[in-house]
mmCIF file of C-alpha atoms in Angstrom:
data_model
loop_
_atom_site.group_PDB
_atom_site.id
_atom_site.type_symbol
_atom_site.label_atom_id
_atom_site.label_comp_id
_atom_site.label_asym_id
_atom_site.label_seq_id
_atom_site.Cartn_x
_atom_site.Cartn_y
_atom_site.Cartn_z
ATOM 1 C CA UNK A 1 138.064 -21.571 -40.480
ATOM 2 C CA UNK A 2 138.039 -18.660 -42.629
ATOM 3 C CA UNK A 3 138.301 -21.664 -45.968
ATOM 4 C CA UNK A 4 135.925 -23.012 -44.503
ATOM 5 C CA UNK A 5 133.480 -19.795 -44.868
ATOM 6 C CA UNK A 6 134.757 -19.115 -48.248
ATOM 7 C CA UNK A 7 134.007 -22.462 -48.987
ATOM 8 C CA UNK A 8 130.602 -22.341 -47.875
ATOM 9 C CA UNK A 9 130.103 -18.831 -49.164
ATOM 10 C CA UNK A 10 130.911 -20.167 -52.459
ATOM 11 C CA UNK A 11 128.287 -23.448 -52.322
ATOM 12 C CA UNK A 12 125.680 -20.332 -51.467
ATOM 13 C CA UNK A 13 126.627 -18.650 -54.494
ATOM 14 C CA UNK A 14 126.208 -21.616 -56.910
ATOM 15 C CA UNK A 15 123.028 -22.464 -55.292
ATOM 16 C CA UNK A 16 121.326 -18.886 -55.808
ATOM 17 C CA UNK A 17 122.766 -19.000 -59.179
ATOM 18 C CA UNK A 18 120.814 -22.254 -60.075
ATOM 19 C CA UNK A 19 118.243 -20.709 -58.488
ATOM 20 C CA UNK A 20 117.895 -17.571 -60.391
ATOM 21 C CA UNK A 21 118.716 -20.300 -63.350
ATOM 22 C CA UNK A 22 115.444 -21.865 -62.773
ATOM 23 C CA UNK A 23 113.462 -18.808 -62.081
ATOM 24 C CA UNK A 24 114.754 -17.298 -66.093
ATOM 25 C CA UNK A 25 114.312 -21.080 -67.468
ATOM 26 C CA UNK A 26 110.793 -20.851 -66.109
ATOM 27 C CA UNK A 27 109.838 -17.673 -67.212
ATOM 28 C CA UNK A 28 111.069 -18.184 -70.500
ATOM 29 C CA UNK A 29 108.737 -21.573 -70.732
ATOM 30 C CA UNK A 30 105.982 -19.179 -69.077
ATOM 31 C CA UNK A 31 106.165 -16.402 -71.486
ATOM 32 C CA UNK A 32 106.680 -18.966 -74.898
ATOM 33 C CA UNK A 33 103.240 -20.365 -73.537
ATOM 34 C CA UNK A 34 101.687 -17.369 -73.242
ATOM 35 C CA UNK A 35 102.179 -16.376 -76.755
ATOM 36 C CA UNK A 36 101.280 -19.608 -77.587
ATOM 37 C CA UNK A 37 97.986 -18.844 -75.878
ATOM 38 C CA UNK A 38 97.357 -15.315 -77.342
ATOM 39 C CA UNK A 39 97.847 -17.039 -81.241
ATOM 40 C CA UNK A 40 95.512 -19.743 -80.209
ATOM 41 C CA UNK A 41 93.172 -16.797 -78.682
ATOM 42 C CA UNK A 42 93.221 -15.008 -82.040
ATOM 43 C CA UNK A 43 92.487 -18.488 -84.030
ATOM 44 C CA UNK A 44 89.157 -18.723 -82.108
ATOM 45 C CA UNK A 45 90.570 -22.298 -80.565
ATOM 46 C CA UNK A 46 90.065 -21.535 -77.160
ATOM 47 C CA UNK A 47 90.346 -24.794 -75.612
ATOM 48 C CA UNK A 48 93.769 -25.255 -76.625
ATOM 49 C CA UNK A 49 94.662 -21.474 -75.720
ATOM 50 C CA UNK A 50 93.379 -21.813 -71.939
ATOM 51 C CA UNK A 51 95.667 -24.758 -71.954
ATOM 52 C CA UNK A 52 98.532 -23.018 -73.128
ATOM 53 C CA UNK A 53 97.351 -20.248 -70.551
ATOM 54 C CA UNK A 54 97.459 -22.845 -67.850
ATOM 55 C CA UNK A 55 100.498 -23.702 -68.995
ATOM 56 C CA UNK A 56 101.751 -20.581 -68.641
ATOM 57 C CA UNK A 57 100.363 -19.543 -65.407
ATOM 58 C CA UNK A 58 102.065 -22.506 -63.860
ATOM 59 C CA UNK A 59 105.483 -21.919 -65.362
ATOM 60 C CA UNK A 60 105.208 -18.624 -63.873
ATOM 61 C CA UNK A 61 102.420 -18.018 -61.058
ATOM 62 C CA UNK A 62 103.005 -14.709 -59.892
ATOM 63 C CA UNK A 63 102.257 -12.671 -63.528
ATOM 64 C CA UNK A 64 98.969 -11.252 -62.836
ATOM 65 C CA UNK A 65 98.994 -11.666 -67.026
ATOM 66 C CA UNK A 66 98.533 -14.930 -66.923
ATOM 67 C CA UNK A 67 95.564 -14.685 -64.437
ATOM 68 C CA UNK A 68 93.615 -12.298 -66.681
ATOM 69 C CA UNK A 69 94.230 -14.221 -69.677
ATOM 70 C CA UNK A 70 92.646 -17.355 -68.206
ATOM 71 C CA UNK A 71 89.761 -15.127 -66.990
ATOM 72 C CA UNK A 72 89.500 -13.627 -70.398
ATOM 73 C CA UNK A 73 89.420 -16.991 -71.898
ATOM 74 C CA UNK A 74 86.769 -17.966 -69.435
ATOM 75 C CA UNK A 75 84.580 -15.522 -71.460
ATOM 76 C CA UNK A 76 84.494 -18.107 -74.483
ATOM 77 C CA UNK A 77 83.061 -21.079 -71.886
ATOM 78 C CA UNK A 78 79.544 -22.213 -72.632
ATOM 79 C CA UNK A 79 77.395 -21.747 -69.849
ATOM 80 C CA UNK A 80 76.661 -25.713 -70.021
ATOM 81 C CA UNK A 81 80.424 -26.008 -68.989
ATOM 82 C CA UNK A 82 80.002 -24.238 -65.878
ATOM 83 C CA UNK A 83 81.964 -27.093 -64.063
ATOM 84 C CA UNK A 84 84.951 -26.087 -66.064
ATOM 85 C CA UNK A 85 84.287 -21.940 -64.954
ATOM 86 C CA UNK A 86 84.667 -23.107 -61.351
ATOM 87 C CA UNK A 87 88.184 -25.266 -61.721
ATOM 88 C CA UNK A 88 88.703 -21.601 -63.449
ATOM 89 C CA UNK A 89 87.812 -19.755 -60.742
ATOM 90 C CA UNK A 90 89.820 -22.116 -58.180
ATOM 91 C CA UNK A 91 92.941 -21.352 -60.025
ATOM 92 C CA UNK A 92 92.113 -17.356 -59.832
ATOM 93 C CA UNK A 93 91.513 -18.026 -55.933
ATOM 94 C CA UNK A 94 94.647 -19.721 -54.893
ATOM 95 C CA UNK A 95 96.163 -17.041 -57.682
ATOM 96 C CA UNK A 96 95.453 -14.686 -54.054
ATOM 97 C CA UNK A 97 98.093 -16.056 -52.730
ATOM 98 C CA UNK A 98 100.997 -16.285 -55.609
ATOM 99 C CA UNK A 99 100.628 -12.767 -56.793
ATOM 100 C CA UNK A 100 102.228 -9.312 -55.219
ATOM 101 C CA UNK A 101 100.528 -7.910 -52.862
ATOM 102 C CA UNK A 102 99.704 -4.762 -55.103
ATOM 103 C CA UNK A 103 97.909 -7.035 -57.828
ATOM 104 C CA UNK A 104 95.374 -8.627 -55.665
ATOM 105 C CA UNK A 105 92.923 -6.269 -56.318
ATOM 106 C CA UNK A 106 92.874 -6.708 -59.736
ATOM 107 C CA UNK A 107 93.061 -10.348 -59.304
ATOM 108 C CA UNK A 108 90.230 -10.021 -56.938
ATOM 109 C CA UNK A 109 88.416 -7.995 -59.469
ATOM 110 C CA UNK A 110 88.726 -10.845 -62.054
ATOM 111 C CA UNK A 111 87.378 -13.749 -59.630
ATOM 112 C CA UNK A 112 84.418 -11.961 -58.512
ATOM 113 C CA UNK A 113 83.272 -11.080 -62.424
ATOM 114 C CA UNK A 114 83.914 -14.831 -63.004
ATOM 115 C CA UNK A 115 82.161 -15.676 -59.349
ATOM 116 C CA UNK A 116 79.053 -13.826 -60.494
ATOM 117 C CA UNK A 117 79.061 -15.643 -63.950
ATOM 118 C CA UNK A 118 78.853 -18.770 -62.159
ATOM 119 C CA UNK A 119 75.972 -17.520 -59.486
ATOM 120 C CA UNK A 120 74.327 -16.358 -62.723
ATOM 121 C CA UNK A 121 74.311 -19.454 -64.058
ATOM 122 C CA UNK A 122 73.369 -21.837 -60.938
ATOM 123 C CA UNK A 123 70.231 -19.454 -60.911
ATOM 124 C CA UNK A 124 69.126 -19.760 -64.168
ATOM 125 C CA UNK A 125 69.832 -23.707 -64.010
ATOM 126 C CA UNK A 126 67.681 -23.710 -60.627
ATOM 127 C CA UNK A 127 64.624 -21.789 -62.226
ATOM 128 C CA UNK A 128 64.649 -23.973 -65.047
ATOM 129 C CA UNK A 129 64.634 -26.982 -62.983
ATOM 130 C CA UNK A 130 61.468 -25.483 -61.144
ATOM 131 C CA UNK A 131 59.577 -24.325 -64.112
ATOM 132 C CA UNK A 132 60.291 -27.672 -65.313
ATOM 133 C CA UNK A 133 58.857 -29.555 -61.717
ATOM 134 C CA UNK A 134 56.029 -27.023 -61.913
ATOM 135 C CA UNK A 135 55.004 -28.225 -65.684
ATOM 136 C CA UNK A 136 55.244 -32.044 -64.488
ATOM 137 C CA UNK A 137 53.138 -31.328 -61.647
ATOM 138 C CA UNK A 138 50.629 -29.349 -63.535
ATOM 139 C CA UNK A 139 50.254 -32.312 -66.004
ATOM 140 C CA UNK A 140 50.346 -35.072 -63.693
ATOM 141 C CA UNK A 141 47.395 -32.937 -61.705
ATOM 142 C CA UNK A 142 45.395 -32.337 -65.229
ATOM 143 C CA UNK A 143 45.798 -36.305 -65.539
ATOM 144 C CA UNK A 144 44.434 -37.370 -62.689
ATOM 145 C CA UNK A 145 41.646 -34.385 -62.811
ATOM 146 C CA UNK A 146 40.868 -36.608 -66.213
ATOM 147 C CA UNK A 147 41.238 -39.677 -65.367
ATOM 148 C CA UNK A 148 38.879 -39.222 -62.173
ATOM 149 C CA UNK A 149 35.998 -38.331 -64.492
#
């Protein structure tokens, strides 16, 4: 009996070792893309650097680093990409629930600037879709005005 507990003490202690194994491994591969991210950053090539970020961030999801570099690479998104700010902003939401508990709020903080961006942008696409209806309608009315004299 008591072999058998040593035994299966033992398996327990290989297993967290692989564990904690993985866990190194992984941040290792995080942190190597995150650098890879910040020289990409510097080189203006931020396309390549939010990939590396991404990269990163899934290596190792619970660095609040890895969140804010993705959001600060969200900066260098057109506007006209604002399809690709909200698969950003997805990955800063379900962020809420990989980080500690005492770097929500900044995580929080860095969703909601990126949340407004987006609002900010939906509005200005909207106006511009009205001013645009309003112009069509205004021509299609001077038209027919002309044509019915």
């Amino acid at each position: 009996m008591q072999e058998e507990a040593i035994h299966t003490h033992s398996e327990l202690i290989a297993q967290i070792r692989k564990e904690v194994e993985s866990i190194n491994r992984n941040s290792c591969l995080a942190e190597e893309a995150w650098k890879k991210s910040q020289e990409l950053k510097e080189a203006k090539d931020f396309n390549s650097a939010l990939i590396y970020g991404i990269n990163a961030l899934s290596s190792n999801p619970s660095q609040i680093k890895y969140y804010a570099n993705i959001a600060n690479l969200a900066e260098n998104i057109s506007d006209a990409d604002a399809a690709r700010l909200e698969e950003i902003l997805n990955i800063l939401d379900a962020g809420m629930y990989k980080v500690q508990a005492d770097q929500m709020p900044e995580l929080s903080t860095l969703a909601e600037s990126l949340r407004k961006r987006i609002s900010s942008i939906r509005e200005t696409k909207l106006a511009e879709a009205e001013q645009k209806q309003q112009k069509e309608r205004a021509f299609r009315s001077s038209f027919s005005s002309s044509q019915a004299t």
